[in-house]
Short mmCIF file of C-alpha atoms and ligand atoms in Angstrom, two decimals:
data_model
loop_
_atom_site.label_atom_id
_atom_site.label_comp_id
_atom_site.label_asym_id
_atom_site.label_seq_id
_atom_site.Cartn_x
_atom_site.Cartn_y
_atom_site.Cartn_z
CA MET Y 241 -5.42 1.29 -30.57
CA ASN Y 242 -7.95 2.07 -33.31
CA THR Y 243 -6.94 5.71 -33.61
CA THR Y 244 -3.81 7.74 -34.18
CA ILE Y 245 -2.13 9.57 -31.30
CA GLU Y 246 -2.86 12.86 -33.08
CA GLU Y 247 -6.61 12.10 -33.23
CA LEU Y 248 -6.59 11.06 -29.58
CA ILE Y 249 -4.78 14.20 -28.43
CA THR Y 250 -7.12 16.40 -30.45
CA ALA Y 251 -10.12 14.69 -28.83
CA LEU Y 252 -8.60 15.10 -25.34
CA ARG Y 253 -7.79 18.77 -25.99
CA ASN Y 254 -11.43 19.32 -26.93
CA VAL Y 255 -12.47 18.41 -23.35
CA LEU Y 256 -9.45 19.55 -21.32
CA PRO Y 257 -7.43 22.78 -21.21
CA GLU Y 258 -4.25 22.44 -23.29
CA ASN Y 259 -1.90 22.46 -20.26
CA GLN Y 260 -3.69 19.39 -18.83
CA VAL Y 261 -2.79 17.15 -21.80
CA THR Y 262 0.88 16.40 -22.40
CA ILE Y 263 3.22 14.25 -24.46
CA ASN Y 264 6.32 15.84 -22.92
CA GLN Y 265 8.99 13.09 -22.85
CA THR Y 266 10.07 13.71 -19.23
CA ILE Y 267 6.47 13.52 -18.02
CA LEU Y 268 5.82 10.37 -20.08
CA GLU Y 269 8.92 8.83 -18.46
CA GLN Y 270 7.76 9.81 -14.96
CA HIS Y 271 4.58 7.85 -15.66
CA SER Y 272 6.34 4.83 -17.16
CA ARG Y 273 7.40 3.20 -13.89
CA ASP Y 274 6.60 2.49 -10.28
CA GLU Y 275 9.00 2.06 -7.33
CA SER Y 276 9.86 -1.56 -8.10
CA TYR Y 277 12.00 -3.78 -10.32
CA HIS Y 278 9.27 -4.12 -12.99
CA PRO Y 279 10.52 -2.82 -16.36
CA PRO Y 280 9.16 0.60 -17.44
CA SER Y 281 6.96 1.30 -20.47
CA LEU Y 282 5.77 4.68 -21.76
CA PRO Y 283 2.17 5.91 -21.98
CA ASP Y 284 1.23 7.74 -25.20
CA VAL Y 285 -0.20 10.73 -23.37
CA VAL Y 286 -0.63 11.94 -19.78
CA VAL Y 287 -3.68 13.95 -18.69
CA PHE Y 288 -4.20 15.92 -15.46
CA PRO Y 289 -7.96 16.31 -14.80
CA THR Y 290 -9.21 18.71 -12.12
CA THR Y 291 -12.87 17.63 -11.90
CA THR Y 292 -15.02 14.49 -12.06
CA LYS Y 293 -16.63 15.85 -15.23
CA GLU Y 294 -13.23 16.00 -16.91
CA VAL Y 295 -12.47 12.41 -15.86
CA SER Y 296 -15.84 11.33 -17.24
CA ASN Y 297 -15.10 13.04 -20.56
CA ILE Y 298 -11.68 11.40 -20.76
CA MET Y 299 -13.25 7.97 -20.17
CA LYS Y 300 -15.89 8.60 -22.87
CA ILE Y 301 -13.11 9.34 -25.37
CA ALA Y 302 -11.01 6.35 -24.27
CA ASN Y 303 -14.03 4.05 -24.52
CA LYS Y 304 -15.01 5.37 -27.93
CA TYR Y 305 -11.52 4.87 -29.36
CA LYS Y 306 -10.84 1.71 -27.24
CA VAL Y 307 -7.68 3.26 -25.80
CA PRO Y 308 -6.12 1.86 -22.58
CA VAL Y 309 -6.35 4.10 -19.50
CA VAL Y 310 -4.11 3.85 -16.43
CA PRO Y 311 -5.12 5.83 -13.33
CA PHE Y 312 -2.04 7.23 -11.53
CA GLY Y 313 -1.74 8.50 -7.95
CA ARG Y 314 1.84 8.81 -6.72
CA GLY Y 315 3.29 5.84 -8.62
CA SER Y 316 4.54 4.34 -5.35
CA SER Y 317 3.06 0.90 -5.94
CA LEU Y 318 5.38 -2.07 -6.06
CA GLU Y 319 3.99 -4.62 -8.53
CA GLY Y 320 3.94 -2.73 -11.83
CA HIS Y 321 0.37 -1.48 -11.24
CA VAL Y 322 0.76 1.87 -13.01
CA ILE Y 323 3.10 0.81 -15.80
CA PRO Y 324 1.18 1.29 -19.08
CA TYR Y 325 2.37 -1.87 -20.85
CA ASN Y 326 -0.35 -1.33 -23.48
CA GLY Y 327 0.37 2.41 -23.92
CA GLY Y 328 -2.61 4.76 -24.07
CA ILE Y 329 -3.68 7.46 -21.62
CA THR Y 330 -2.34 7.82 -18.09
CA ILE Y 331 -4.69 9.84 -15.86
CA ASP Y 332 -2.60 11.59 -13.20
CA PHE Y 333 -4.82 12.64 -10.27
CA SER Y 334 -2.34 15.03 -8.66
CA LEU Y 335 -4.43 18.14 -9.49
CA MET Y 336 -7.51 16.63 -7.80
CA ASN Y 337 -5.97 17.21 -4.39
CA LYS Y 338 -8.56 19.01 -2.24
CA VAL Y 339 -9.90 18.04 1.16
CA LEU Y 340 -13.55 18.80 0.36
CA GLU Y 341 -15.30 18.40 3.71
CA ILE Y 342 -14.45 17.48 7.31
CA ARG Y 343 -17.52 16.20 9.21
CA GLU Y 344 -15.89 16.19 12.62
CA ASN Y 345 -19.03 15.10 14.47
CA ASP Y 346 -19.45 12.11 12.15
CA PHE Y 347 -15.72 11.27 12.12
CA LEU Y 348 -15.84 11.40 8.32
CA VAL Y 349 -13.90 13.25 5.68
CA ARG Y 350 -14.57 13.73 1.97
CA VAL Y 351 -11.51 14.12 -0.26
CA GLN Y 352 -10.40 14.13 -3.86
CA PRO Y 353 -8.26 11.13 -4.89
CA GLY Y 354 -4.96 13.04 -5.26
CA VAL Y 355 -4.85 14.08 -1.57
CA THR Y 356 -1.91 12.34 0.11
CA ARG Y 357 -2.14 10.70 3.53
CA SER Y 358 0.24 13.23 5.14
CA GLN Y 359 -1.65 16.17 3.54
CA LEU Y 360 -4.88 14.84 5.02
CA ASN Y 361 -3.36 14.31 8.47
CA LYS Y 362 -2.00 17.86 8.50
CA GLU Y 363 -5.52 19.15 7.85
CA LEU Y 364 -7.17 16.79 10.37
CA LYS Y 365 -4.77 17.70 13.20
CA LYS Y 366 -6.52 21.09 13.50
CA TYR Y 367 -9.68 19.17 14.50
CA GLY Y 368 -7.96 16.72 16.90
CA LEU Y 369 -8.50 13.95 14.33
CA PHE Y 370 -6.27 11.62 12.32
CA PHE Y 371 -6.51 9.22 9.37
CA SER Y 372 -5.11 5.85 10.36
CA VAL Y 373 -3.76 4.11 7.24
CA ASP Y 374 -0.05 4.87 6.76
CA PRO Y 375 1.82 2.98 4.04
CA GLY Y 376 5.56 3.71 3.97
CA ALA Y 377 5.27 6.00 0.94
CA ASP Y 378 3.31 9.26 1.10
CA ALA Y 379 0.75 7.76 -1.27
CA THR Y 380 -2.50 9.31 -2.52
CA LEU Y 381 -5.81 8.26 -0.99
CA GLY Y 382 -7.09 7.26 -4.45
CA GLY Y 383 -4.08 4.99 -4.97
CA MET Y 384 -4.38 3.64 -1.42
CA ALA Y 385 -8.05 2.77 -1.92
CA ALA Y 386 -7.29 1.23 -5.32
CA THR Y 387 -4.68 -1.09 -3.76
CA ASN Y 388 -6.48 -1.66 -0.41
CA ALA Y 389 -3.33 -0.37 1.28
CA SER Y 390 -2.61 -0.85 4.95
CA GLY Y 391 0.19 0.15 7.27
CA THR Y 392 1.57 0.10 10.75
CA THR Y 393 -1.74 0.85 12.50
CA SER Y 394 -3.90 -1.70 10.66
CA VAL Y 395 -3.64 -4.14 13.56
CA LYS Y 396 -5.96 -1.76 15.49
CA TYR Y 397 -7.80 0.32 12.88
CA GLY Y 398 -7.81 -1.95 9.79
CA GLY Y 399 -6.76 -1.26 6.19
CA MET Y 400 -8.32 0.97 3.52
CA ARG Y 401 -11.34 -1.28 2.99
CA ASP Y 402 -12.30 -0.67 6.64
CA GLN Y 403 -12.14 3.12 6.24
CA VAL Y 404 -14.13 3.65 3.03
CA ARG Y 405 -17.77 4.70 3.47
CA ASP Y 406 -18.31 5.88 -0.07
CA LEU Y 407 -16.48 6.30 -3.35
CA GLU Y 408 -17.41 8.37 -6.36
CA VAL Y 409 -16.28 6.31 -9.35
CA VAL Y 410 -16.18 7.07 -13.06
CA LEU Y 411 -16.85 3.86 -14.96
CA ALA Y 412 -15.30 2.80 -18.28
CA ASP Y 413 -18.09 4.46 -20.32
CA GLY Y 414 -17.91 7.73 -18.36
CA THR Y 415 -20.92 7.04 -16.07
CA VAL Y 416 -20.45 8.45 -12.54
CA ILE Y 417 -21.65 6.32 -9.59
CA HIS Y 418 -21.45 6.31 -5.79
CA THR Y 419 -20.60 2.98 -4.17
CA GLY Y 420 -21.81 3.65 -0.60
CA ASN Y 421 -23.23 6.30 1.73
CA LEU Y 422 -22.41 8.08 5.01
CA ALA Y 423 -24.06 5.57 7.35
CA ALA Y 424 -21.97 3.47 9.74
CA LYS Y 425 -23.65 0.32 8.45
CA SER Y 426 -25.87 -0.73 5.59
CA SER Y 427 -27.43 -3.97 4.32
CA SER Y 428 -28.53 -2.36 1.09
CA GLY Y 429 -27.41 -4.11 -2.09
CA TYR Y 430 -24.05 -5.52 -3.11
CA HIS Y 431 -20.98 -4.22 -1.27
CA LEU Y 432 -19.60 -2.04 -4.06
CA ASN Y 433 -17.18 -0.24 -1.71
CA GLY Y 434 -15.53 -3.61 -1.11
CA LEU Y 435 -15.41 -4.34 -4.84
CA PHE Y 436 -13.84 -1.06 -5.94
CA VAL Y 437 -11.37 -0.91 -3.05
CA GLY Y 438 -8.45 -3.04 -4.22
CA SER Y 439 -9.54 -3.03 -7.89
CA GLU Y 440 -6.27 -1.31 -8.93
CA GLY Y 441 -7.85 0.97 -11.51
CA THR Y 442 -9.22 -1.99 -13.49
CA LEU Y 443 -12.93 -1.27 -12.84
CA GLY Y 444 -13.17 2.51 -12.65
CA CYS Y 445 -11.48 5.79 -11.71
CA ILE Y 446 -12.03 6.94 -8.13
CA THR Y 447 -12.79 10.67 -8.18
CA GLU Y 448 -13.91 11.20 -4.57
CA LEU Y 449 -13.62 9.27 -1.30
CA THR Y 450 -15.54 9.50 1.99
CA LEU Y 451 -13.37 8.03 4.71
CA ARG Y 452 -13.52 7.30 8.43
CA VAL Y 453 -11.21 9.27 10.68
CA TYR Y 454 -10.44 8.94 14.40
CA GLY Y 455 -9.86 11.14 17.42
CA ILE Y 456 -6.18 11.55 18.29
CA PRO Y 457 -5.76 9.28 21.35
CA GLU Y 458 -5.42 10.92 24.76
CA TYR Y 459 -2.18 9.06 25.51
CA ILE Y 460 0.29 7.38 23.15
CA LEU Y 461 3.21 5.27 24.23
CA ALA Y 462 5.78 3.84 21.82
CA ALA Y 463 8.46 1.27 22.54
CA ARG Y 464 11.39 -0.58 20.97
CA ALA Y 465 12.00 -4.13 22.17
CA SER Y 466 15.10 -6.10 21.09
CA PHE Y 467 15.24 -9.90 20.90
CA PRO Y 468 17.98 -12.48 20.31
CA SER Y 469 16.11 -13.90 17.29
CA VAL Y 470 13.30 -13.03 14.86
CA ASN Y 471 11.52 -16.14 16.05
CA ASP Y 472 11.45 -14.89 19.67
CA ALA Y 473 10.14 -11.50 18.50
CA VAL Y 474 7.34 -13.03 16.40
CA LYS Y 475 6.31 -15.42 19.16
CA ALA Y 476 6.14 -12.46 21.56
CA VAL Y 477 3.74 -10.68 19.16
CA VAL Y 478 1.50 -13.73 18.89
CA SER Y 479 1.37 -13.95 22.72
CA ILE Y 480 0.62 -10.21 23.05
CA LEU Y 481 -2.29 -10.53 20.62
CA GLN Y 482 -3.56 -13.73 22.22
CA ALA Y 483 -3.55 -11.96 25.61
CA GLY Y 484 -5.90 -9.35 24.13
CA ILE Y 485 -3.58 -6.41 24.79
CA PRO Y 486 -4.96 -3.55 22.65
CA ILE Y 487 -1.92 -2.77 20.60
CA ALA Y 488 -2.11 0.00 17.96
CA ARG Y 489 1.11 -0.78 16.11
CA VAL Y 490 3.55 -3.67 16.16
CA GLU Y 491 6.24 -3.85 13.55
CA LEU Y 492 9.08 -6.33 13.20
CA VAL Y 493 12.45 -5.18 11.86
CA ASP Y 494 15.18 -7.83 11.62
CA GLU Y 495 18.85 -7.18 12.42
CA HIS Y 496 19.83 -6.65 8.77
CA SER Y 497 17.11 -4.02 8.37
CA MET Y 498 18.02 -2.33 11.69
CA LYS Y 499 21.47 -1.67 10.17
CA GLN Y 500 19.79 0.04 7.18
CA VAL Y 501 17.56 2.04 9.55
CA ASN Y 502 20.60 3.32 11.51
CA MET Y 503 22.56 4.17 8.36
CA TYR Y 504 19.69 6.02 6.67
CA SER Y 505 17.98 7.67 9.65
CA LYS Y 506 21.19 8.39 11.65
CA THR Y 507 19.78 6.57 14.67
CA ASP Y 508 21.78 4.32 17.01
CA TYR Y 509 19.20 1.64 17.69
CA LYS Y 510 20.45 -1.86 18.66
CA GLU Y 511 21.10 -3.92 15.51
CA LYS Y 512 19.09 -6.90 16.77
CA PRO Y 513 15.65 -8.24 15.74
CA THR Y 514 13.40 -5.49 17.07
CA LEU Y 515 9.71 -4.86 17.63
CA PHE Y 516 8.49 -1.28 17.22
CA LEU Y 517 5.32 -1.02 19.32
CA GLU Y 518 2.70 1.60 20.05
CA PHE Y 519 -0.25 1.74 22.44
CA HIS Y 520 -3.19 4.17 22.23
CA GLY Y 521 -5.58 4.91 25.08
CA ASN Y 522 -5.73 6.64 28.46
CA GLU Y 523 -2.71 6.86 30.74
CA VAL Y 524 -3.98 4.66 33.59
CA GLY Y 525 -5.31 1.85 31.37
CA LEU Y 526 -2.21 1.84 29.19
CA LYS Y 527 0.15 1.56 32.16
CA GLN Y 528 -1.54 -1.72 33.14
CA ASP Y 529 -1.42 -3.04 29.57
CA VAL Y 530 2.24 -2.13 29.27
CA GLU Y 531 3.18 -3.94 32.52
CA PHE Y 532 1.44 -7.06 31.18
CA MET Y 533 3.16 -6.66 27.80
CA LYS Y 534 6.58 -6.38 29.56
CA GLU Y 535 5.98 -9.73 31.28
CA ILE Y 536 5.04 -11.36 27.99
CA VAL Y 537 8.07 -10.12 26.06
CA ALA Y 538 10.36 -11.13 28.96
CA ASN Y 539 8.98 -14.67 28.62
CA HIS Y 540 10.14 -14.58 25.00
CA ASN Y 541 13.74 -13.64 25.86
CA CYS Y 542 13.39 -9.89 25.23
CA GLU Y 543 16.85 -8.39 25.82
CA SER Y 544 15.87 -4.76 26.27
CA ILE Y 545 12.85 -2.49 25.97
CA GLU Y 546 12.92 1.27 25.65
CA PHE Y 547 9.88 3.52 25.82
CA GLU Y 548 9.29 6.81 24.01
CA THR Y 549 6.59 9.11 25.36
CA ASP Y 550 8.16 12.25 23.98
CA ASN Y 551 6.43 13.25 20.71
CA ALA Y 552 9.61 14.06 18.81
CA LYS Y 553 11.32 10.76 19.73
CA ARG Y 554 8.17 8.82 18.89
CA ASN Y 555 7.90 10.51 15.51
CA GLN Y 556 11.58 9.80 14.86
CA LEU Y 557 10.99 6.12 15.61
CA TRP Y 558 8.09 5.79 13.19
CA GLU Y 559 9.77 7.90 10.55
CA ALA Y 560 12.74 5.55 10.71
CA ARG Y 561 10.39 2.59 10.24
CA HIS Y 562 8.53 4.26 7.37
CA ASN Y 563 11.78 5.13 5.60
CA LEU Y 564 13.08 1.58 5.70
CA ALA Y 565 12.38 0.69 2.05
CA TYR Y 566 14.01 3.95 0.96
CA ALA Y 567 16.94 3.09 3.26
CA TYR Y 568 17.45 -0.12 1.26
CA VAL Y 569 17.13 1.71 -2.07
CA ARG Y 570 19.77 4.29 -1.03
CA GLY Y 571 21.94 1.58 0.54
CA TYR Y 572 22.18 -0.40 -2.72
CA PRO Y 573 22.65 2.12 -5.54
CA GLY Y 574 22.04 0.75 -9.03
CA ARG Y 575 19.89 -2.11 -7.74
CA LYS Y 576 16.10 -2.43 -7.88
CA LEU Y 577 13.69 -3.27 -5.10
CA MET Y 578 11.67 -6.51 -4.99
CA VAL Y 579 9.42 -6.76 -1.92
CA THR Y 580 7.55 -9.91 -1.02
CA ASP Y 581 4.18 -9.40 0.72
CA VAL Y 582 2.60 -12.59 2.01
CA CYS Y 583 0.03 -12.53 4.80
CA LEU Y 584 -0.95 -15.59 6.84
CA PRO Y 585 -3.10 -16.54 9.80
CA ILE Y 586 -1.21 -15.26 12.85
CA SER Y 587 -0.56 -18.79 14.19
CA GLU Y 588 1.42 -19.56 11.00
CA LEU Y 589 3.53 -16.40 11.06
CA ALA Y 590 6.56 -17.57 13.08
CA GLY Y 591 6.94 -20.68 10.89
CA ALA Y 592 6.55 -18.61 7.71
CA ILE Y 593 9.28 -16.15 8.72
CA GLU Y 594 11.62 -18.99 9.70
CA HIS Y 595 10.92 -20.65 6.34
CA ALA Y 596 11.64 -17.36 4.52
CA ARG Y 597 14.96 -16.93 6.35
CA ASP Y 598 16.00 -20.53 5.47
CA ALA Y 599 14.99 -20.01 1.82
CA LEU Y 600 17.00 -16.75 1.70
CA ASN Y 601 20.07 -18.53 3.05
CA SER Y 602 19.79 -21.56 0.78
CA LEU Y 603 19.43 -19.35 -2.33
CA GLY Y 604 22.37 -17.20 -1.19
CA LEU Y 605 20.27 -14.00 -1.31
CA THR Y 606 20.69 -10.95 0.91
CA GLY Y 607 17.44 -9.54 2.18
CA GLY Y 608 15.92 -7.86 5.18
CA ILE Y 609 12.73 -9.03 6.87
CA VAL Y 610 10.23 -6.45 8.09
CA GLY Y 611 6.57 -6.77 8.77
CA HIS Y 612 3.25 -5.62 10.02
CA VAL Y 613 3.42 -8.74 12.14
CA GLY Y 614 0.27 -7.98 14.12
CA ASP Y 615 -1.67 -8.61 10.90
CA GLY Y 616 0.32 -11.75 9.96
CA ASN Y 617 1.87 -9.75 7.10
CA PHE Y 618 5.62 -9.59 6.46
CA HIS Y 619 7.92 -8.41 3.71
CA VAL Y 620 11.34 -9.54 2.57
CA LEU Y 621 13.16 -6.67 0.89
CA LEU Y 622 15.55 -7.81 -1.84
CA MET Y 623 17.79 -5.48 -3.79
CA ILE Y 624 18.21 -6.96 -7.26
CA ASP Y 625 20.95 -6.46 -9.82
CA MET Y 626 18.83 -6.06 -12.98
CA ASN Y 627 21.93 -6.71 -15.14
CA ASP Y 628 22.32 -10.18 -13.66
CA PRO Y 629 19.63 -12.57 -14.97
CA ASN Y 630 20.67 -15.11 -12.34
CA ASP Y 631 19.98 -12.62 -9.54
CA ILE Y 632 16.50 -11.89 -10.92
CA LYS Y 633 15.80 -15.62 -11.32
CA ARG Y 634 16.85 -16.43 -7.74
CA ALA Y 635 14.76 -13.56 -6.34
CA GLU Y 636 11.70 -14.69 -8.32
CA GLU Y 637 12.25 -18.27 -7.17
CA PHE Y 638 12.43 -17.04 -3.58
CA ASN Y 639 9.25 -14.98 -3.95
CA GLU Y 640 7.42 -18.00 -5.37
CA THR Y 641 8.64 -20.29 -2.59
CA ILE Y 642 7.26 -18.09 0.15
CA VAL Y 643 4.00 -17.38 -1.73
CA MET Y 644 3.39 -21.14 -2.06
CA TYR Y 645 4.16 -21.60 1.64
CA SER Y 646 1.57 -18.94 2.46
CA LEU Y 647 -1.14 -20.24 0.07
CA GLU Y 648 -0.77 -23.76 1.42
CA ARG Y 649 -1.55 -22.44 4.90
CA GLY Y 650 -4.61 -20.37 4.06
CA GLY Y 651 -2.72 -17.13 3.43
CA THR Y 652 -2.54 -14.76 0.48
CA CYS Y 653 0.17 -13.82 -2.02
CA THR Y 654 -0.31 -10.13 -1.19
CA GLY Y 655 -1.41 -8.68 2.12
CA GLU Y 656 -1.38 -5.05 1.03
CA HIS Y 657 0.67 -4.20 -2.08
CA GLY Y 658 -1.75 -5.73 -4.57
CA VAL Y 659 -1.44 -7.85 -7.69
CA GLY Y 660 -0.41 -5.50 -10.52
CA VAL Y 661 1.55 -7.70 -12.91
CA GLY Y 662 3.89 -9.24 -10.33
CA LYS Y 663 1.36 -11.38 -8.48
CA GLN Y 664 -0.80 -12.31 -11.48
CA LYS Y 665 0.69 -15.78 -11.82
CA TYR Y 666 -0.59 -16.74 -8.34
CA GLN Y 667 -4.21 -15.64 -8.84
CA GLU Y 668 -5.52 -18.96 -10.13
CA LYS Y 669 -3.93 -20.93 -7.30
CA GLU Y 670 -5.21 -18.47 -4.71
CA HIS Y 671 -8.75 -17.97 -6.03
CA GLY Y 672 -9.62 -21.10 -8.06
CA LYS Y 673 -13.06 -20.74 -9.69
CA ALA Y 674 -13.60 -17.37 -7.98
CA LEU Y 675 -11.19 -16.00 -10.57
CA LEU Y 676 -13.87 -16.66 -13.22
CA VAL Y 677 -16.28 -14.50 -11.20
CA MET Y 678 -13.69 -11.72 -11.17
CA GLU Y 679 -13.29 -12.05 -14.95
CA LYS Y 680 -17.07 -11.74 -15.41
CA ILE Y 681 -17.17 -8.63 -13.25
CA LYS Y 682 -14.36 -7.10 -15.32
CA GLN Y 683 -16.15 -7.95 -18.60
CA ALA Y 684 -19.45 -6.50 -17.33
CA LEU Y 685 -17.96 -3.22 -16.13
CA ASP Y 686 -15.30 -2.76 -18.79
CA PRO Y 687 -16.37 -4.64 -21.95
CA ASN Y 688 -13.71 -2.94 -24.08
CA MET Y 689 -11.00 -3.87 -21.54
CA ILE Y 690 -9.59 -0.35 -21.48
CA LEU Y 691 -9.16 0.17 -17.73
CA ASN Y 692 -5.61 -0.68 -16.62
CA PRO Y 693 -5.57 -3.69 -18.96
CA ASN Y 694 -3.59 -6.79 -18.03
CA LYS Y 695 -3.36 -5.83 -14.36
CA ILE Y 696 -4.75 -8.25 -11.75
CA LEU Y 697 -6.31 -10.35 -14.57
CA LYS Y 698 -4.67 -11.29 -17.84
CA MET Y 699 -6.81 -10.36 -20.87
CA LYS Y 700 -7.84 -13.39 -22.92
C1 FAD E 277 8.77 2.93 0.44
C2 FAD E 277 7.46 2.29 0.22
C3 FAD E 277 6.77 1.77 1.30
C4 FAD E 277 5.51 1.22 1.11
N1 FAD E 277 4.83 0.75 2.20
C5 FAD E 277 3.59 0.26 2.04
C6 FAD E 277 2.84 -0.18 3.17
O1 FAD E 277 3.31 -0.14 4.30
N2 FAD E 277 1.59 -0.63 2.96
C7 FAD E 277 1.03 -0.68 1.71
O2 FAD E 277 -0.13 -1.06 1.59
N3 FAD E 277 1.73 -0.28 0.63
C8 FAD E 277 2.99 0.18 0.75
N4 FAD E 277 3.68 0.60 -0.34
C9 FAD E 277 3.08 0.51 -1.69
C10 FAD E 277 2.33 1.77 -2.15
O3 FAD E 277 2.75 2.92 -1.46
C11 FAD E 277 0.82 1.57 -1.99
O4 FAD E 277 0.40 0.53 -2.85
C12 FAD E 277 -0.02 2.82 -2.28
O5 FAD E 277 -1.33 2.54 -1.89
C13 FAD E 277 0.01 3.29 -3.72
O6 FAD E 277 -0.53 4.60 -3.76
P1 FAD E 277 -0.16 5.60 -4.95
O7 FAD E 277 -0.88 6.87 -4.71
O8 FAD E 277 1.30 5.70 -5.11
O9 FAD E 277 -0.83 4.83 -6.16
P2 FAD E 277 -0.20 4.44 -7.55
O10 FAD E 277 1.04 3.65 -7.37
O11 FAD E 277 -0.12 5.63 -8.40
O12 FAD E 277 -1.36 3.48 -8.11
C14 FAD E 277 -1.61 2.25 -7.49
C15 FAD E 277 -2.80 1.57 -8.17
O13 FAD E 277 -3.96 2.34 -7.93
C16 FAD E 277 -4.57 2.76 -9.15
N5 FAD E 277 -5.08 4.11 -8.91
C17 FAD E 277 -4.39 5.20 -8.48
N6 FAD E 277 -5.23 6.23 -8.34
C18 FAD E 277 -6.46 5.79 -8.69
C19 FAD E 277 -7.75 6.41 -8.78
N7 FAD E 277 -7.94 7.67 -8.45
N8 FAD E 277 -8.78 5.65 -9.21
C20 FAD E 277 -8.63 4.34 -9.53
N9 FAD E 277 -7.43 3.72 -9.47
C21 FAD E 277 -6.38 4.44 -9.05
C22 FAD E 277 -3.47 2.68 -10.18
O14 FAD E 277 -3.97 2.47 -11.47
C23 FAD E 277 -2.68 1.48 -9.68
O15 FAD E 277 -3.28 0.29 -10.12
C24 FAD E 277 4.95 1.15 -0.18
C25 FAD E 277 5.67 1.66 -1.28
C26 FAD E 277 6.91 2.21 -1.08
C27 FAD E 277 7.64 2.76 -2.26
#
């Protein structure tokens, strides 16, 4: 940093009200970590802008003094994304939390980046609409766009990149741009929406988002299907997808994770490899699809299937699934969470999960397997003892083993969590020369390397 903290704070207080600039130790600590095992590190100052203009002014100051800036949504990311390893300013977007416009006839909504997914859905329900992307944490839409998050419904509706029509972005020098428009399609210019979604705060600060929303389906049917093995469950999913059954959600939870679900959510679900499924549509059409689905799962040794049409029971089921990572965290006090996140072509998924289970066993690690299996994406949740270097080493070795397995089969090291610092070491192997293109984009948009430095790409 080319300036003192005092000079920086004075400059920030010239453009922001005093209560929106803080060096309070508790607040610095809250912004020093994410929800993962990555070690914390303090920012020098945290700011809470309320308008795009304020964000632009903050960026002008940061750029002038060459001070690192880390955008911060909810801090629920899992690869060290928001940890300010180079100090500097953390921009917390929690005060930019307004739903600005609901264009119900266009199925579009315009929001500030600090709006959370559940806040938005509460608002949309009044219009018979919903927003589809639902990561386990109640993340902010700014953070979700910045990580290209997805969730249980992505098999039908897609991830964040599929929902974004337009972003307002403040660039490193304070310039404000829009990356898209309101039209359903466009062939005009480079696809900047696609570039900024998933850029993890390294290219700009998102200050507004225009997103697609959907009508709440006329009929929703959820089910839990238990299988003798994870392999049977995964093969059943592949067959369901190959049969073209329009499934809206299909989540795998292995037996170890079902135990955590029951303990945390006070449910009494069978502790066997289980698929949580959901179908959206009209009653008559869905009944046919479900009969076909029942035949398919029976062919894959399904032991039992239970349906939930009742709203409360259905919500309980999905809440239990969403709370799974928290169930692990509570179930292993004192330990830290490492979550793997590979995503592969669907035909490779069963083999990849079997390989992960074998690798877990041979390294003597305890971990639960869960996944958005309809997308070819699965996670292994490991609870690490940070005081035991051997435990950390084995977990990292395991993570690397399954990443390599995925990359060798045309997959990715991260299906939805993003790169942060944790997945940086795999970028060259995954992207080859395309990584140089990414570096050039970063240099062009952020020549002083102030925006979330050393995330995704290592500074040279
Ligand atoms: C229990 C649990 C379950 C999870 N389940 C899922 C899941 O199912 N699917 C999934 O995809 N993820 C999941 N995650 C990871 C996490 O919730 C997502 O990555 C989420 O998108 C992060 O949102 P956030 O608001 O917490 O962002 P943060 O963690 O605060 O930030 C994430 C990244 O976005 C950047 N950023 C934040 N706001 C902005 C902005 N306004 N402008 C520019 N950059 C910004 C940050 O700098 C950082 O790089 C889970 C996490 C937990 C703890």
